[in-house]
Amino acid sequence: MTYQLSNLADVIRSKNSGPYELTFDIIFKTQAIYEAVIKSEAITKESFAALYGISPGNVMEIVHFDPAKAIKITIVRPICSGDLRETDVYGAQQHAPLMHFSFTMEDAC
């Protein structure tokens, strides 16, 4: 089945993790959904980079945090926080593309 990430997660957010990095948090509704998404291997450095139009080398890490049913993705910030060209100094508005991320996996709902 094809799923949209926003239908599987309770929380999808972005934030600064320093002036040169952005972190994205995805917190899933249930343990079963979290495990199915991990098993699907849909969220990779390559798929995330394609979604954001960046190089996979700029995706620093993808961490699965089992106690919170969460995936944390950290990337190199395209523009330093506070730079004159920056439009989101806190990094809190960068999660929108993730909300529309669609992928195929076994039914977990």
Backbone as a printed PyTorch tensor [residue, N CA C, xyz], in Angstrom:
tensor([[[ 0.8280, -1.1890,  0.0000],
         [ 0.0000,  0.0000,  0.0000],
         [ 0.8690,  1.2470,  0.0000]],

        [[ 0.3360,  2.3100, -0.5450],
         [ 1.0250,  3.5950, -0.5430],
         [ 0.5010,  4.4430,  0.6070]],

        [[ 1.4410,  5.0290,  1.3360],
         [ 1.1020,  5.8580,  2.4930],
         [ 1.7450,  7.2270,  2.3590]],

        [[ 1.0810,  8.2120,  2.9370],
         [ 1.6550,  9.5360,  3.0700],
         [ 2.1220,  9.6690,  4.5150]],

        [[ 3.3380, 10.1500,  4.7040],
         [ 3.9360, 10.2160,  6.0300],
         [ 3.0500, 10.9660,  7.0310]],

        [[ 2.3800, 12.0060,  6.5870],
         [ 1.5370, 12.7920,  7.5010],
         [ 0.3720, 11.9880,  8.0570]],

        [[-0.0090, 10.9070,  7.3960],
         [-1.0870, 10.0550,  7.9000],
         [-0.6030,  9.0230,  8.9060]],

        [[ 0.7050,  8.8410,  9.0080],
         [ 1.2790,  7.8230,  9.8830],
         [ 1.9060,  8.4020, 11.1480]],

        [[ 2.1890,  9.6930, 11.1260],
         [ 2.9290, 10.3150, 12.2280],
         [ 2.0450, 11.2670, 13.0230]],

        [[ 2.3000, 11.3090, 14.3250],
         [ 1.6580, 12.3100, 15.1800],
         [ 2.3740, 13.6410, 15.0750]],

        [[ 3.6930, 13.5940, 14.8980],
         [ 4.5030, 14.8080, 14.8670],
         [ 5.4850, 14.7300, 13.7020]],

        [[ 5.5310, 15.7880, 12.9110],
         [ 6.5580, 15.9870, 11.8950],
         [ 7.0160, 17.4270, 12.0820]],

        [[ 8.2820, 17.6080, 12.4590],
         [ 8.7550, 18.9600, 12.7500],
         [10.2150, 19.1160, 12.3530]],

        [[10.6160, 20.3700, 12.2450],
         [12.0150, 20.6960, 11.9600],
         [12.4710, 21.7510, 12.9540]],

        [[13.7890, 21.7880, 13.1500],
         [14.3540, 22.7700, 14.0700],
         [15.8530, 22.8590, 13.8340]],

        [[16.4270, 23.9490, 14.3090],
         [17.8860, 24.0710, 14.2700],
         [18.4990, 23.0630, 15.2200]],

        [[19.6390, 22.5480, 14.8430],
         [20.4600, 21.7990, 15.7960],
         [21.8460, 22.4270, 15.7720]],

        [[21.8300, 23.7360, 15.7900],
         [23.0210, 24.5550, 15.6790],
         [22.8700, 25.4530, 14.4620]],

        [[23.7470, 26.4160, 14.2860],
         [23.5990, 27.3480, 13.1680],
         [23.8720, 26.7350, 11.7980]],

        [[24.4850, 25.5520, 11.7740],
         [24.8760, 24.9430, 10.5010],
         [24.1520, 23.6300, 10.1970]],

        [[23.1910, 23.2540, 11.0400],
         [22.4740, 21.9900, 10.8630],
         [20.9830, 22.1760, 11.1120]],

        [[20.1840, 21.3700, 10.4110],
         [18.7440, 21.2720, 10.6480],
         [18.4300, 19.8350, 11.0430]],

        [[17.5100, 19.6830, 11.9690],
         [17.0670, 18.3530, 12.3720],
         [15.5650, 18.2390, 12.1370]],

        [[15.1610, 17.0920, 11.6340],
         [13.7590, 16.7820, 11.3800],
         [13.3740, 15.6250, 12.2900]],

        [[12.2420, 15.7470, 12.9630],
         [11.7350, 14.6850, 13.8300],
         [10.4290, 14.1570, 13.2630]],

        [[10.3190, 12.8360, 13.2210],
         [ 9.0710, 12.1710, 12.8240],
         [ 8.7270, 11.2260, 13.9740]],

        [[ 7.6090, 11.4780, 14.6270],
         [ 7.1770, 10.6550, 15.7520],
         [ 5.8920,  9.9470, 15.3340]],

        [[ 5.9200,  8.6240, 15.3430],
         [ 4.8320,  7.8330, 14.7840],
         [ 3.7160,  7.5610, 15.7970]],

        [[ 2.5420,  7.2850, 15.2520],
         [ 1.3430,  7.0820, 16.0730],
         [ 1.4080,  5.8170, 16.9130]],

        [[ 1.9480,  4.7490, 16.3480],
         [ 2.0020,  3.4780, 17.0730],
         [ 3.3500,  2.8040, 16.8500]],

        [[ 3.6570,  1.8750, 17.7120],
         [ 4.8910,  1.0940, 17.5760],
         [ 4.8630,  0.2830, 16.2820]],

        [[ 3.6950, -0.2600, 15.9400],
         [ 3.5660, -1.0760, 14.7240],
         [ 3.8570, -0.2430, 13.4720]],

        [[ 3.3480,  0.9810, 13.4280],
         [ 3.6080,  1.8510, 12.2750],
         [ 5.0880,  2.1970, 12.2130]],

        [[ 5.6620,  2.5690, 13.3470],
         [ 7.0930,  2.9050, 13.4130],
         [ 7.9410,  1.7520, 12.8830]],

        [[ 7.6720,  0.5480, 13.3560],
         [ 8.4380, -0.6200, 12.9270],
         [ 8.2470, -0.9150, 11.4420]],

        [[ 7.0210, -0.7310, 10.9370],
         [ 6.7560, -0.9790,  9.5110],
         [ 7.4890,  0.0290,  8.6300]],

        [[ 7.5390,  1.2860,  9.0570],
         [ 8.2560,  2.3000,  8.2780],
         [ 9.7480,  1.9870,  8.2630]],

        [[10.2960,  1.6110,  9.4070],
         [11.7200,  1.2510,  9.4670],
         [11.9780,  0.0570,  8.5360]],

        [[11.1280, -0.9610,  8.6290],
         [11.2960, -2.1710,  7.8240],
         [11.1990, -1.8710,  6.3250]],

        [[10.3740, -0.8940,  5.9640],
         [10.2030, -0.5540,  4.5450],
         [11.4560,  0.0700,  3.9300]],

        [[12.3170,  0.6090,  4.7770],
         [13.5330,  1.2930,  4.3240],
         [13.2220,  2.4110,  3.3390]],

        [[12.0700,  3.0710,  3.5170],
         [11.6560,  4.1570,  2.6270],
         [12.3840,  5.4590,  2.9300]],

        [[12.7270,  5.6650,  4.1990],
         [13.3970,  6.9030,  4.5900],
         [14.8960,  6.6370,  4.6470]],

        [[15.5720,  7.0610,  3.5960],
         [17.0130,  6.8740,  3.4660],
         [17.6590,  8.2300,  3.1900]],

        [[18.9620,  8.2590,  3.2480],
         [19.6680,  9.4940,  2.8950],
         [19.3110,  9.9040,  1.4660]],

        [[19.2180,  8.9250,  0.5810],
         [18.9240,  9.2170, -0.8230],
         [17.4910,  9.7320, -1.0100]],

        [[16.5200,  9.0850, -0.3710],
         [15.1300,  9.5230, -0.5490],
         [14.9000, 10.8850,  0.0920]],

        [[15.5260, 11.1250,  1.2420],
         [15.3880, 12.4220,  1.9010],
         [16.0580, 13.5120,  1.0590]],

        [[17.2470, 13.2290,  0.5660],
         [17.9580, 14.1970, -0.2640],
         [17.1520, 14.5380, -1.5210]],

        [[16.5560, 13.5410, -2.1490],
         [15.7360, 13.7870, -3.3400],
         [14.5380, 14.6690, -3.0030]],

        [[13.9120, 14.4210, -1.8730],
         [12.7510, 15.2000, -1.4510],
         [13.1170, 16.6700, -1.2410]],

        [[14.3080, 16.9100, -0.7050],
         [14.7360, 18.2810, -0.3890],
         [15.6590, 18.8950, -1.4380]],

        [[15.9590, 18.1560, -2.4880],
         [16.7930, 18.7040, -3.5530],
         [18.2150, 19.0070, -3.1000]],

        [[18.7480, 18.1290, -2.2450],
         [20.1140, 18.2970, -1.7550],
         [20.9130, 17.0310, -2.0700]],

        [[22.1930, 17.1030, -1.8820],
         [23.0590, 15.9430, -2.0860],
         [22.9040, 14.9630, -0.9160]],

        [[22.8870, 13.6600, -1.1850],
         [22.8480, 12.6980, -0.0790],
         [23.9890, 12.8990,  0.9210]],

        [[25.0960, 13.4570,  0.4580],
         [26.2080, 13.7490,  1.3510],
         [25.8990, 14.8230,  2.3820]],

        [[24.8540, 15.6180,  2.1280],
         [24.4350, 16.6470,  3.0820],
         [23.4400, 16.1310,  4.1100]],

        [[23.0390, 14.8760,  3.9720],
         [22.2170, 14.2370,  5.0040],
         [23.2110, 13.5970,  5.9720]],

        [[23.3510, 14.1980,  7.1320],
         [24.3990, 13.7890,  8.0620],
         [24.1000, 12.4520,  8.7180]],

        [[22.8640, 12.2890,  9.1830],
         [22.5070, 11.0140,  9.8130],
         [21.0050, 10.8480,  9.8790]],

        [[20.6100,  9.5800,  9.9360],
         [19.2220,  9.1950, 10.1810],
         [19.2620,  8.2630, 11.3850]],

        [[18.5860,  8.6720, 12.4400],
         [18.6140,  7.9200, 13.6950],
         [17.2180,  7.3860, 13.9890]],

        [[17.1410,  6.0980, 14.2930],
         [15.8920,  5.4790, 14.7500],
         [15.9340,  5.4590, 16.2690]],

        [[14.9700,  6.1300, 16.8960],
         [14.9480,  6.2310, 18.3470],
         [13.7380,  5.4570, 18.8600]],

        [[13.9690,  4.1780, 19.1470],
         [12.8930,  3.2520, 19.5000],
         [12.0270,  3.7020, 20.6850]],

        [[12.6010,  4.2080, 21.7910],
         [11.7510,  4.5640, 22.9360],
         [10.6720,  5.6020, 22.6070]],

        [[10.9250,  6.4530, 21.6250],
         [ 9.9520,  7.4920, 21.2650],
         [ 9.1790,  7.1700, 19.9900]],

        [[ 9.4250,  6.0100, 19.3930],
         [ 8.8200,  5.6640, 18.1000],
         [ 9.1190,  6.7630, 17.0800]],

        [[10.3920,  7.1860, 17.0230],
         [10.7530,  8.3630, 16.2400],
         [11.9440,  8.1170, 15.3270]],

        [[11.9510,  8.8810, 14.2430],
         [13.0980,  8.9470, 13.3470],
         [13.5740, 10.3960, 13.3610]],

        [[14.8750, 10.5780, 13.5230],
         [15.4930, 11.9080, 13.5330],
         [16.4690, 11.9750, 12.3740]],

        [[16.3370, 13.0050, 11.5600],
         [17.1800, 13.1950, 10.3850],
         [17.8870, 14.5400, 10.5350]],

        [[19.1990, 14.5390, 10.4020],
         [19.9620, 15.7790, 10.5060],
         [20.6720, 16.0380,  9.1860]],

        [[20.5440, 17.2880,  8.7140],
         [21.1820, 17.6850,  7.4560],
         [22.0460, 18.9180,  7.6760]],

        [[22.9620, 19.1340,  6.7390],
         [23.7190, 20.3770,  6.6930],
         [22.7430, 21.4710,  6.2660]],

        [[22.7080, 22.5290,  7.0170],
         [21.8080, 23.6410,  6.7130],
         [22.2560, 24.3200,  5.4270]],

        [[21.3590, 24.5050,  4.4540],
         [21.7510, 25.1230,  3.1850],
         [22.2820, 26.5490,  3.3450]],

        [[21.7040, 27.2940,  4.2880],
         [22.1430, 28.6550,  4.5910],
         [22.2540, 28.7530,  6.1070]],

        [[23.3550, 29.2670,  6.5840],
         [23.5890, 29.3960,  8.0210],
         [22.4590, 30.1720,  8.6920]],

        [[22.0310, 29.7070,  9.8550],
         [21.0030, 30.4080, 10.6210],
         [21.4840, 31.8180, 10.9500]],

        [[20.6580, 32.8060, 10.6590],
         [20.9980, 34.1950, 10.9340],
         [21.6700, 34.9130,  9.7760]],

        [[22.0010, 34.1660,  8.7130],
         [22.5920, 34.7890,  7.5340],
         [21.5850, 35.7690,  6.9300]],

        [[22.0610, 36.7710,  6.2560],
         [21.1740, 37.7720,  5.6570],
         [20.1870, 37.1640,  4.6690]],

        [[20.5500, 36.0710,  4.0190],
         [19.6640, 35.4320,  3.0270],
         [18.6900, 34.4460,  3.6630]],

        [[18.8420, 34.1580,  4.9370],
         [18.0220, 33.1550,  5.6270],
         [16.6060, 33.6730,  5.8470]],

        [[15.6170, 32.8240,  5.5820],
         [14.2120, 33.2100,  5.7720],
         [13.5460, 32.4640,  6.9210]],

        [[14.2580, 31.5380,  7.5520],
         [13.7030, 30.7560,  8.6610],
         [14.8040, 30.5400,  9.7000]],

        [[15.0760, 31.5660, 10.4740],
         [16.2160, 31.5620, 11.3800],
         [16.1650, 30.4240, 12.4000]],

        [[14.9800, 29.9700, 12.7790],
         [14.8420, 28.8810, 13.7590],
         [14.7760, 27.4990, 13.1190]],

        [[14.6220, 27.4440, 11.8080],
         [14.5220, 26.1690, 11.1170],
         [13.2070, 25.4550, 11.3490]],

        [[12.2180, 26.1580, 11.8560],
         [10.9530, 25.5350, 12.2530],
         [ 9.9450, 25.3930, 11.1140]],

        [[10.2790, 25.8710,  9.9320],
         [ 9.3320, 25.8140,  8.8140],
         [ 9.8380, 24.9330,  7.6690]],

        [[10.7770, 24.0680,  7.9460],
         [11.3990, 23.2660,  6.8930],
         [10.8090, 21.8680,  6.7430]],

        [[ 9.8480, 21.5140,  7.5440],
         [ 9.3060, 20.1560,  7.5540],
         [ 8.2090, 19.9100,  6.5170]],

        [[ 7.7070, 20.9460,  5.8770],
         [ 6.5580, 20.8030,  4.9790],
         [ 6.7350, 19.7210,  3.9030]],

        [[ 7.8570, 19.6320,  3.1970],
         [ 7.9770, 18.5640,  2.1970],
         [ 7.8220, 17.1610,  2.7840]],

        [[ 8.2640, 16.9700,  4.0240],
         [ 8.1300, 15.6480,  4.6510],
         [ 6.6720, 15.2520,  4.8400]],

        [[ 5.8150, 16.2270,  5.0640],
         [ 4.3990, 15.9250,  5.2800],
         [ 3.7690, 15.2720,  4.0530]],

        [[ 4.3270, 15.5290,  2.8810],
         [ 3.7830, 14.9950,  1.6280],
         [ 4.5880, 13.8200,  1.0860]],

        [[ 5.5580, 13.3460,  1.8620],
         [ 6.3860, 12.2160,  1.4490],
         [ 5.5210, 10.9660,  1.3850]],

        [[ 5.4510, 10.3370,  0.2220],
         [ 4.6550,  9.1220,  0.0290],
         [ 5.5820,  7.9590, -0.3010]],

        [[ 5.2130,  6.7810,  0.1720],
         [ 6.0100,  5.5920, -0.0840],
         [ 5.1430,  4.3640,  0.0620]],

        [[ 5.6560,  3.2460, -0.4200],
         [ 4.9360,  1.9820, -0.3910],
         [ 5.5290,  1.0990,  0.6850]],

        [[ 4.6400,  0.4300,  1.4410],
         [ 5.0800, -0.5200,  2.4470],
         [ 3.9230, -1.4630,  2.7520]],

        [[ 4.2430, -2.5110,  3.5040],
         [ 3.2130, -3.4430,  3.9360],
         [ 2.2540, -2.7310,  4.8690]],

        [[ 1.0230, -3.1900,  4.9140],
         [ 0.0080, -2.5810,  5.7680],
         [ 0.3800, -2.7220,  7.2360]],

        [[ 0.4210, -1.5930,  7.9420],
         [ 0.7730, -1.5970,  9.3600],
         [-0.2870, -0.9120, 10.2150]],

        [[-1.3360, -0.4440,  9.5790],
         [-2.3180,  0.3610, 10.3220],
         [-3.4450, -0.4630, 10.9060]]])
